[in-house]
CSV table of C-alpha atoms and ligand atoms in Angstrom, one decimal:
chain,number,residue,atom,x,y,z
A,1,MET,CA,0.0,0.0,0.0
A,2,THR,CA,1.2,3.5,-0.9
A,3,GLN,CA,2.4,5.5,2.1
A,4,ILE,CA,3.0,9.2,2.2
A,5,CYS,CA,5.0,11.0,4.9
A,6,VAL,CA,3.8,14.5,5.7
A,7,VAL,CA,6.1,16.8,7.6
A,8,PRO,CA,4.3,20.1,8.2
A,9,GLY,CA,7.2,22.2,9.3
A,10,ASP,CA,6.8,25.3,11.4
A,11,GLN,CA,5.3,28.9,11.7
A,12,ALA,CA,2.5,29.3,9.1
A,13,ALA,CA,3.5,26.3,7.0
A,14,PRO,CA,1.5,23.7,9.1
A,15,GLU,CA,-1.7,25.7,8.3
A,16,ALA,CA,-1.2,25.2,4.6
A,17,MET,CA,-0.3,21.6,5.2
A,18,ALA,CA,-3.4,20.8,7.4
A,19,ALA,CA,-5.5,22.1,4.5
A,20,THR,CA,-3.7,20.0,2.0
A,21,VAL,CA,-4.0,16.9,4.1
A,22,LEU,CA,-7.8,17.4,4.4
A,23,VAL,CA,-7.9,17.5,0.6
A,24,LEU,CA,-5.7,14.5,0.2
A,25,ARG,CA,-7.8,12.4,2.6
A,26,GLU,CA,-10.9,13.2,0.5
A,27,LEU,CA,-9.1,12.6,-2.8
A,28,ILE,CA,-7.2,9.4,-2.0
A,29,PRO,CA,-8.8,7.7,1.1
A,30,ASP,CA,-7.0,4.4,0.4
A,31,ILE,CA,-3.6,5.8,0.9
A,32,ASP,CA,-1.7,5.9,4.2
A,33,ILE,CA,-0.8,9.5,5.2
A,34,LEU,CA,1.7,9.6,8.0
A,35,VAL,CA,1.8,13.0,9.6
A,36,VAL,CA,5.0,13.5,11.7
A,37,ASP,CA,6.6,16.5,13.3
A,38,GLU,CA,10.2,16.9,12.3
A,39,GLY,CA,11.3,17.1,16.0
A,40,ILE,CA,14.9,17.3,17.1
A,41,GLY,CA,17.3,14.4,17.3
A,42,PRO,CA,21.0,13.5,17.1
A,43,VAL,CA,23.1,15.2,14.4
A,44,GLY,CA,23.3,13.0,11.3
A,45,GLN,CA,25.8,12.7,8.5
A,46,PHE,CA,24.4,15.8,6.7
A,47,GLY,CA,24.1,18.0,9.8
A,48,GLU,CA,20.4,17.1,10.1
A,49,THR,CA,18.9,17.1,13.5
A,50,LEU,CA,15.4,15.7,13.0
A,51,SER,CA,13.9,13.1,15.3
A,52,ASN,CA,14.5,9.4,14.6
A,53,GLU,CA,10.7,9.0,14.3
A,54,CYS,CA,10.6,11.6,11.5
A,55,ARG,CA,13.6,10.0,9.8
A,56,GLU,CA,12.0,6.6,9.9
A,57,ALA,CA,8.7,7.9,8.6
A,58,ILE,CA,10.5,9.5,5.7
A,59,ASP,CA,12.5,6.3,5.0
A,60,SER,CA,9.4,4.0,5.2
A,61,SER,CA,7.3,6.2,2.9
A,62,ASP,CA,7.1,6.2,-0.9
A,63,ALA,CA,7.5,10.0,-0.9
A,64,THR,CA,7.3,13.0,1.5
A,65,LEU,CA,5.3,16.1,1.4
A,66,PHE,CA,7.1,18.9,3.3
A,67,GLY,CA,5.7,22.2,4.5
A,68,ALA,CA,8.5,24.7,5.2
A,69,THR,CA,10.8,25.4,8.1
A,70,SER,CA,12.6,28.2,9.8
A,71,ARG,CA,15.2,25.6,10.9
A,72,ARG,CA,18.4,25.2,8.9
A,73,THR,CA,19.2,21.6,9.9
A,74,GLY,CA,15.8,20.0,10.3
A,75,ALA,CA,14.1,17.4,8.0
A,76,ILE,CA,15.0,19.4,4.9
A,77,SER,CA,18.7,18.6,5.3
A,78,TYR,CA,17.9,14.9,5.4
A,79,LEU,CA,15.4,15.2,2.5
A,80,ARG,CA,17.8,17.0,0.2
A,81,TRP,CA,21.3,15.7,1.1
A,82,GLY,CA,20.4,12.5,3.0
A,83,LYS,CA,18.1,11.4,0.1
A,84,ALA,CA,20.2,13.0,-2.7
A,85,THR,CA,17.2,14.8,-4.2
A,86,TYR,CA,19.4,16.7,-6.6
A,87,ALA,CA,16.8,18.0,-9.1
A,88,ASN,CA,14.5,20.7,-7.8
A,89,ILE,CA,11.7,21.1,-10.3
A,90,ARG,CA,9.6,24.3,-10.1
A,91,PRO,CA,6.9,24.7,-12.6
A,92,VAL,CA,5.9,28.3,-13.5
A,93,SER,CA,2.6,28.2,-15.2
A,94,TYR,CA,-0.3,30.6,-15.2
A,95,ILE,CA,-3.7,29.5,-13.8
A,96,GLU,CA,-6.6,31.6,-15.0
A,97,GLY,CA,-8.1,33.7,-12.2
A,98,ILE,CA,-4.8,34.1,-10.3
A,99,LYS,CA,-3.5,37.6,-9.7
A,100,SER,CA,-0.5,38.5,-12.0
A,101,PRO,CA,1.3,41.9,-12.3
A,102,LEU,CA,1.5,41.2,-16.1
A,103,SER,CA,-1.3,42.3,-18.5
A,104,ASN,CA,-1.1,39.0,-20.4
A,105,PRO,CA,0.3,36.1,-18.3
A,106,ASN,CA,-1.7,33.5,-20.2
A,107,ASN,CA,1.2,32.1,-22.2
A,108,ILE,CA,3.6,31.6,-19.3
A,109,ASP,CA,4.3,27.9,-19.0
A,110,PHE,CA,7.9,27.0,-18.2
A,111,VAL,CA,9.7,24.9,-15.6
A,112,ILE,CA,12.8,25.7,-13.6
A,113,VAL,CA,15.3,22.8,-13.1
A,114,ARG,CA,17.5,23.9,-10.2
A,115,GLU,CA,20.5,21.9,-9.1
A,116,ASN,CA,19.7,21.2,-5.5
A,117,THR,CA,22.8,19.9,-3.7
A,118,GLU,CA,25.9,22.1,-4.2
A,119,ASP,CA,27.0,25.6,-5.4
A,120,LEU,CA,27.0,28.0,-2.4
A,121,TYR,CA,24.6,25.8,-0.6
A,122,ALA,CA,27.3,23.3,0.0
A,123,ALA,CA,27.5,25.7,2.9
A,124,VAL,CA,31.2,25.5,3.5
A,125,GLU,CA,32.0,28.8,5.1
A,126,GLY,CA,34.8,30.0,7.4
A,127,ASP,CA,37.2,32.7,8.5
A,128,LEU,CA,39.5,34.2,5.8
A,129,ASP,CA,42.4,33.2,8.1
A,130,LEU,CA,41.9,29.6,7.1
A,131,LEU,CA,42.5,30.5,3.5
A,132,ARG,CA,45.5,32.8,3.9
A,133,PRO,CA,48.2,30.0,3.9
A,134,LEU,CA,46.9,28.9,0.5
A,135,LYS,CA,47.9,32.3,-1.0
A,136,LEU,CA,44.9,32.2,-3.4
A,137,THR,CA,44.8,35.1,-5.8
A,138,SER,CA,42.1,36.2,-8.3
A,139,TYR,CA,42.5,37.0,-12.0
A,140,ARG,CA,42.5,40.6,-11.0
A,141,GLY,CA,45.8,40.0,-9.2
A,142,THR,CA,44.4,40.7,-5.8
A,143,GLY,CA,44.0,37.9,-3.4
A,144,ILE,CA,43.2,36.6,0.0
A,145,PRO,CA,46.5,37.7,1.6
A,146,ALA,CA,45.7,41.4,1.0
A,147,LEU,CA,42.3,41.2,2.7
A,148,GLY,CA,41.7,42.1,6.3
A,149,ASP,CA,39.3,40.5,8.8
A,150,GLY,CA,36.6,38.6,6.9
A,151,ARG,CA,34.8,35.4,6.1
A,152,PHE,CA,34.3,33.3,3.0
A,153,ALA,CA,31.8,30.9,1.5
A,154,VAL,CA,32.8,28.3,-1.0
A,155,LYS,CA,30.9,27.9,-4.3
A,156,VAL,CA,31.2,24.3,-5.4
A,157,ILE,CA,30.5,23.2,-8.9
A,158,THR,CA,31.4,19.5,-9.6
A,159,ARG,CA,31.4,17.8,-12.9
A,160,ALA,CA,29.2,14.9,-11.7
A,161,ALA,CA,26.4,17.0,-10.2
A,162,THR,CA,26.4,19.3,-13.2
A,163,GLU,CA,26.2,16.5,-15.7
A,164,ARG,CA,23.5,14.8,-13.7
A,165,ILE,CA,21.3,18.0,-13.6
A,166,ALA,CA,22.0,18.9,-17.2
A,167,HIS,CA,20.8,15.4,-18.4
A,168,TYR,CA,17.8,15.8,-16.2
A,169,ALA,CA,16.9,19.1,-17.8
A,170,PHE,CA,17.4,17.9,-21.4
A,171,GLN,CA,15.4,14.8,-20.8
A,172,MET,CA,12.6,16.8,-19.3
A,173,ALA,CA,12.7,19.1,-22.4
A,174,ARG,CA,12.4,16.0,-24.5
A,175,ARG,CA,9.4,14.7,-22.6
A,176,ARG,CA,7.7,18.1,-22.8
A,177,LYS,CA,8.4,18.3,-26.5
A,178,GLN,CA,6.4,15.1,-27.0
A,179,ALA,CA,3.5,16.9,-25.2
A,180,GLY,CA,3.7,19.9,-27.5
A,181,TYR,CA,6.2,22.2,-25.8
A,182,PRO,CA,9.0,23.8,-27.9
A,183,GLY,CA,11.8,21.4,-26.7
A,184,LYS,CA,14.2,24.0,-25.5
A,185,VAL,CA,16.7,24.3,-22.6
A,186,THR,CA,17.8,27.8,-21.4
A,187,MET,CA,20.7,27.9,-19.0
A,188,SER,CA,21.9,30.9,-17.0
A,189,CYS,CA,24.8,31.6,-14.7
A,190,LYS,CA,27.6,34.3,-14.2
A,191,HIS,CA,30.2,32.7,-16.4
A,192,ASN,CA,31.7,36.1,-17.3
A,193,THR,CA,32.7,37.1,-13.8
A,194,LEU,CA,33.2,33.5,-12.4
A,195,PRO,CA,34.8,31.8,-15.4
A,196,THR,CA,36.2,29.0,-13.2
A,197,ALA,CA,33.2,27.9,-11.3
A,198,ASP,CA,30.2,29.2,-13.3
A,199,GLY,CA,32.2,28.8,-16.5
A,200,PHE,CA,32.7,25.1,-15.6
A,201,PHE,CA,28.9,24.8,-15.2
A,202,ARG,CA,28.3,26.4,-18.6
A,203,GLU,CA,31.1,24.3,-20.3
A,204,ILE,CA,29.6,21.0,-19.1
A,205,VAL,CA,26.0,22.0,-20.0
A,206,THR,CA,27.2,23.0,-23.5
A,207,GLU,CA,28.9,19.6,-23.8
A,208,ILE,CA,25.8,17.7,-22.7
A,209,ALA,CA,23.6,19.8,-25.1
A,210,GLU,CA,25.5,18.2,-28.0
A,211,ASN,CA,23.9,14.9,-27.1
A,212,TYR,CA,20.4,16.3,-27.5
A,213,SER,CA,20.4,17.6,-31.1
A,214,ASP,CA,16.6,17.5,-31.0
A,215,ILE,CA,16.5,20.1,-28.2
A,216,GLU,CA,17.3,23.7,-28.8
A,217,TYR,CA,19.8,25.2,-26.3
A,218,ASN,CA,20.7,28.7,-25.4
A,219,ASP,CA,22.2,30.6,-22.4
A,220,PHE,CA,22.2,34.1,-20.9
A,221,ILE,CA,24.3,35.8,-18.2
A,222,ILE,CA,22.2,35.7,-15.0
A,223,ASP,CA,21.6,39.4,-14.4
A,224,ASP,CA,20.3,39.8,-18.0
A,225,PHE,CA,18.3,36.6,-17.6
A,226,ALA,CA,16.6,37.9,-14.4
A,227,ARG,CA,15.2,40.7,-16.6
A,228,ARG,CA,14.2,38.4,-19.5
A,229,ILE,CA,12.1,36.3,-17.1
A,230,ILE,CA,10.0,39.4,-16.6
A,231,VAL,CA,9.8,40.7,-20.2
A,232,GLU,CA,9.8,37.5,-22.2
A,233,PRO,CA,8.7,34.6,-20.0
A,234,GLU,CA,6.6,33.1,-22.8
A,235,THR,CA,9.8,32.2,-24.7
A,236,LEU,CA,11.0,29.9,-21.9
A,237,ASP,CA,10.4,26.1,-21.8
A,238,VAL,CA,13.0,24.4,-19.5
A,239,VAL,CA,15.3,26.7,-17.5
A,240,LEU,CA,18.4,25.1,-16.0
A,241,LEU,CA,20.1,26.9,-13.1
A,242,PRO,CA,22.8,26.3,-10.5
A,243,ASN,CA,21.5,26.1,-7.0
A,244,GLN,CA,21.5,29.6,-5.6
A,245,TYR,CA,20.4,31.4,-8.8
A,246,GLY,CA,17.6,28.8,-9.1
A,247,ASP,CA,16.5,29.5,-5.6
A,248,ILE,CA,16.4,33.3,-6.1
A,249,LEU,CA,14.9,33.3,-9.6
A,250,SER,CA,12.2,30.8,-8.8
A,251,ASP,CA,10.7,33.3,-6.2
A,252,GLU,CA,11.0,36.0,-8.9
A,253,ALA,CA,9.4,33.8,-11.6
A,254,SER,CA,6.6,32.8,-9.2
A,255,ALA,CA,5.7,36.5,-8.9
A,256,LEU,CA,4.6,36.5,-12.6
A,257,VAL,CA,2.1,33.8,-12.1
A,258,GLY,CA,0.6,34.7,-8.7
A,259,GLY,CA,3.5,34.6,-6.2
A,260,LEU,CA,4.6,32.3,-3.5
A,261,GLY,CA,1.1,31.4,-2.4
A,262,VAL,CA,0.7,29.3,-5.6
A,263,ALA,CA,4.2,28.1,-6.5
A,264,PRO,CA,4.8,24.4,-6.1
A,265,SER,CA,8.0,22.3,-6.3
A,266,GLY,CA,9.3,18.8,-6.2
A,267,CYS,CA,12.8,17.5,-5.4
A,268,TYR,CA,13.8,14.4,-7.2
A,269,GLY,CA,16.7,12.0,-6.7
A,270,ASP,CA,17.4,8.6,-8.2
A,271,GLU,CA,15.8,6.7,-5.2
A,272,TYR,CA,13.5,9.2,-3.5
A,273,ALA,CA,11.5,12.4,-4.1
A,274,TYR,CA,9.9,14.9,-1.8
A,275,PHE,CA,7.6,17.8,-2.5
A,276,GLU,CA,7.3,21.2,-1.0
A,277,PRO,CA,6.0,24.7,-1.9
A,278,VAL,CA,8.6,27.2,-3.1
A,279,HIS,CA,7.8,29.5,-0.2
A,280,GLY,CA,9.2,29.4,3.4
A,281,SER,CA,7.4,29.3,6.7
A,282,ALA,CA,5.7,32.8,6.3
A,283,PRO,CA,6.2,33.9,9.9
A,284,ASP,CA,4.5,37.2,9.3
A,285,ILE,CA,1.1,35.5,8.8
A,286,GLU,CA,1.4,32.7,11.3
A,287,GLY,CA,-1.8,32.0,13.2
A,288,LEU,CA,-3.9,34.3,11.0
A,289,GLY,CA,-5.6,31.5,9.1
A,290,ILE,CA,-4.9,33.2,5.8
A,291,ILE,CA,-2.0,31.4,4.3
A,292,ASN,CA,-2.7,30.3,0.7
A,293,PRO,CA,-2.4,26.5,0.6
A,294,THR,CA,-2.4,26.3,-3.2
A,295,ALA,CA,1.4,26.0,-3.4
A,296,THR,CA,1.3,23.0,-1.0
A,297,MET,CA,-1.7,21.5,-2.8
A,298,LEU,CA,0.0,21.8,-6.2
A,299,SER,CA,3.1,20.3,-4.7
A,300,ALA,CA,0.9,17.4,-3.5
A,301,ALA,CA,-0.4,17.1,-7.1
A,302,MET,CA,3.2,16.7,-8.3
A,303,MET,CA,3.7,14.0,-5.7
A,304,LEU,CA,0.7,12.1,-6.9
A,305,GLU,CA,2.1,12.2,-10.4
A,306,TYR,CA,5.4,10.8,-9.1
A,307,LEU,CA,3.5,8.1,-7.2
A,308,ASN,CA,1.8,7.1,-10.5
A,309,LEU,CA,-1.6,8.4,-9.5
A,310,PRO,CA,-2.2,10.7,-12.5
A,311,VAL,CA,-6.0,10.6,-12.2
A,312,ALA,CA,-5.9,11.9,-8.6
A,313,ALA,CA,-3.2,14.5,-9.6
A,314,ASN,CA,-5.4,15.8,-12.4
A,315,THR,CA,-8.5,15.9,-10.3
A,316,LEU,CA,-6.7,18.0,-7.7
A,317,LYS,CA,-5.3,20.4,-10.3
A,318,THR,CA,-8.6,20.7,-12.1
A,319,SER,CA,-10.4,21.5,-8.8
A,320,ILE,CA,-7.9,24.2,-7.9
A,321,ARG,CA,-8.3,25.6,-11.4
A,322,THR,CA,-12.1,25.6,-11.1
A,323,VAL,CA,-11.9,27.5,-7.8
A,324,TYR,CA,-9.7,30.2,-9.3
A,325,ALA,CA,-11.7,30.4,-12.5
A,326,ASN,CA,-14.9,31.0,-10.4
A,327,LYS,CA,-13.0,33.3,-7.9
A,328,GLU,CA,-14.5,31.4,-5.0
A,329,ASN,CA,-13.2,32.2,-1.6
A,330,LEU,CA,-9.8,33.2,-3.0
A,331,PRO,CA,-7.2,33.8,-0.3
A,332,LYS,CA,-5.9,37.3,0.7
A,333,ASP,CA,-2.7,37.1,-1.4
A,334,GLN,CA,-5.0,36.6,-4.5
A,335,GLY,CA,-7.1,39.7,-3.6
A,336,GLY,CA,-9.9,37.7,-2.0
A,337,ASN,CA,-11.4,37.5,1.4
A,338,GLY,CA,-11.3,33.7,1.8
A,339,THR,CA,-9.6,32.2,4.8
A,340,THR,CA,-7.4,29.1,4.3
A,341,GLU,CA,-10.3,27.0,5.6
A,342,GLN,CA,-12.9,28.5,3.3
A,343,PHE,CA,-10.7,28.2,0.2
A,344,THR,CA,-9.9,24.6,1.1
A,345,ARG,CA,-13.7,23.8,1.5
A,346,SER,CA,-14.1,25.2,-2.1
A,347,VAL,CA,-11.4,23.0,-3.4
A,348,ILE,CA,-12.9,19.9,-1.7
A,349,ALA,CA,-16.3,20.8,-3.1
A,350,SER,CA,-15.0,20.8,-6.6
A,351,LEU,CA,-13.0,17.5,-6.4
B,1,LIG,P1,8.6,33.2,2.9
B,1,LIG,O1,8.5,32.5,1.6
B,1,LIG,O2,8.3,32.4,4.2
B,1,LIG,O3,7.7,34.5,2.9
B,1,LIG,C1,7.9,35.6,2.0
B,1,LIG,C2,6.6,36.4,2.0
B,1,LIG,O4,5.6,35.7,1.2
B,1,LIG,C3,6.0,36.7,3.3
B,1,LIG,O5,5.4,37.9,3.3
B,1,LIG,C4,4.9,35.6,3.5
B,1,LIG,O6,3.8,35.9,4.3
B,1,LIG,C5,4.5,35.5,2.0
B,1,LIG,N1,4.0,34.1,1.8
B,1,LIG,C6,4.8,33.0,1.7
B,1,LIG,N2,4.0,31.9,1.4
B,1,LIG,C7,2.8,32.3,1.4
B,1,LIG,C8,1.5,31.7,1.2
B,1,LIG,N3,1.5,30.3,1.0
B,1,LIG,N4,0.4,32.4,1.2
B,1,LIG,C9,0.4,33.7,1.4
B,1,LIG,N5,1.6,34.4,1.6
B,1,LIG,C10,2.7,33.7,1.6
B,1,LIG,O7,10.1,33.8,3.0
B,1,LIG,P2,10.9,34.5,4.2
B,1,LIG,O8,10.0,35.4,5.0
B,1,LIG,O9,12.0,35.0,3.6
B,1,LIG,O10,11.4,33.3,5.1
B,1,LIG,C11,10.7,32.9,6.3
B,1,LIG,C12,11.4,31.6,6.9
B,1,LIG,O11,11.2,30.5,6.0
B,1,LIG,C13,12.9,31.8,7.1
B,1,LIG,O12,13.2,31.2,8.3
B,1,LIG,C14,13.5,31.0,5.9
B,1,LIG,O13,14.8,30.5,6.3
B,1,LIG,C15,12.5,29.9,5.8
B,1,LIG,N6,12.5,29.3,4.4
B,1,LIG,C16,12.3,28.0,4.4
B,1,LIG,C17,12.2,27.3,3.2
B,1,LIG,C18,11.9,25.9,3.2
B,1,LIG,O14,11.6,25.3,4.2
B,1,LIG,N7,12.0,25.2,2.1
B,1,LIG,C19,12.3,28.1,1.9
B,1,LIG,C20,12.4,29.5,2.0
B,1,LIG,C21,12.5,30.1,3.3
B,2,LIG,MG1,13.9,29.7,-1.8
């Protein structure tokens, strides 16, 4: 029997998760849903400090649905690094009825493929004193020895992780092409200023692109690309980004199609996948009962697809679309007066 682990997280995230679990229990009554608090336990191999109970629930489930956390080393460390979920997939598609700052958001339908394990989020940081003996210098001729008191963070780009995520993006473009999308991968990074690290990312992706002659490939420097996302989002199909740029630009991209309240994501590895909204734990609206649960619900729909339950996934997406099209009980971030609970009741009624 299929089992889903649900980790609600903290601050306002559990409110969106409770709403989503209500919907899932209506939608798929035969599936085991194990709701578990991340808790605090001993430090694991990846710095994670979740409870053993939570770790075991994640391990014994077919997939995990995660809320969001204000903790750096909770379940998320285990779900990303412990489970090697290296591909963070963030669809950016417009749903009719949702509030967009653009006059015509209808043709926005792309997906961000964000490398999910390395780059600056390898999180190796320290005091500059540690680097001084290495006498590192930059191509400008200046170097660590000349700098005073300070700290550093390491940006790690490895061949293996870059090849893996590049293949993932091109294969996704291929699958989408079969479904009528253009069949295009757009990559972006800062290879001009960081020719060694970001330049390596670009070099490898360009190499991999040659294996996919059926897929169009182009790239832009990241600052220009941040602008293009706003002015020509309808030209994008699959967008491949290193970890930190992917993190930042996915919040930006979400703004075009309704913002964080409606932006879902999935993190896929070779052996495991977990699903979470793009947003964080929204502390400023904790306890107000107004968090928009759409992002968590759409993440749950991605999970149902992963679990090979396409009918349930489609039913859930269609219900959400119906509620937005009818502008029924829309949450505050969408310009409505609906509480989380009222909006959720509308979704359940349309299932
Ligand atoms: P945030 O995404 O939690 O919130 C940013 C803004 O968007 C806030 O005004 C919030 O109220 C609003 N917002 C977010 N989700 C919403 C929703 N579903 N409905 C309506 N409004 C929504 O980002 P912030 O404030 O920068 O971070 C808060 C905490 O979340 C931090 O501790 C951060 O580390 C953590 N975080 C956790 C993530 C995760 O668990 N995957 C991801 C991002 C941040
Ligand atoms: Mg983020």
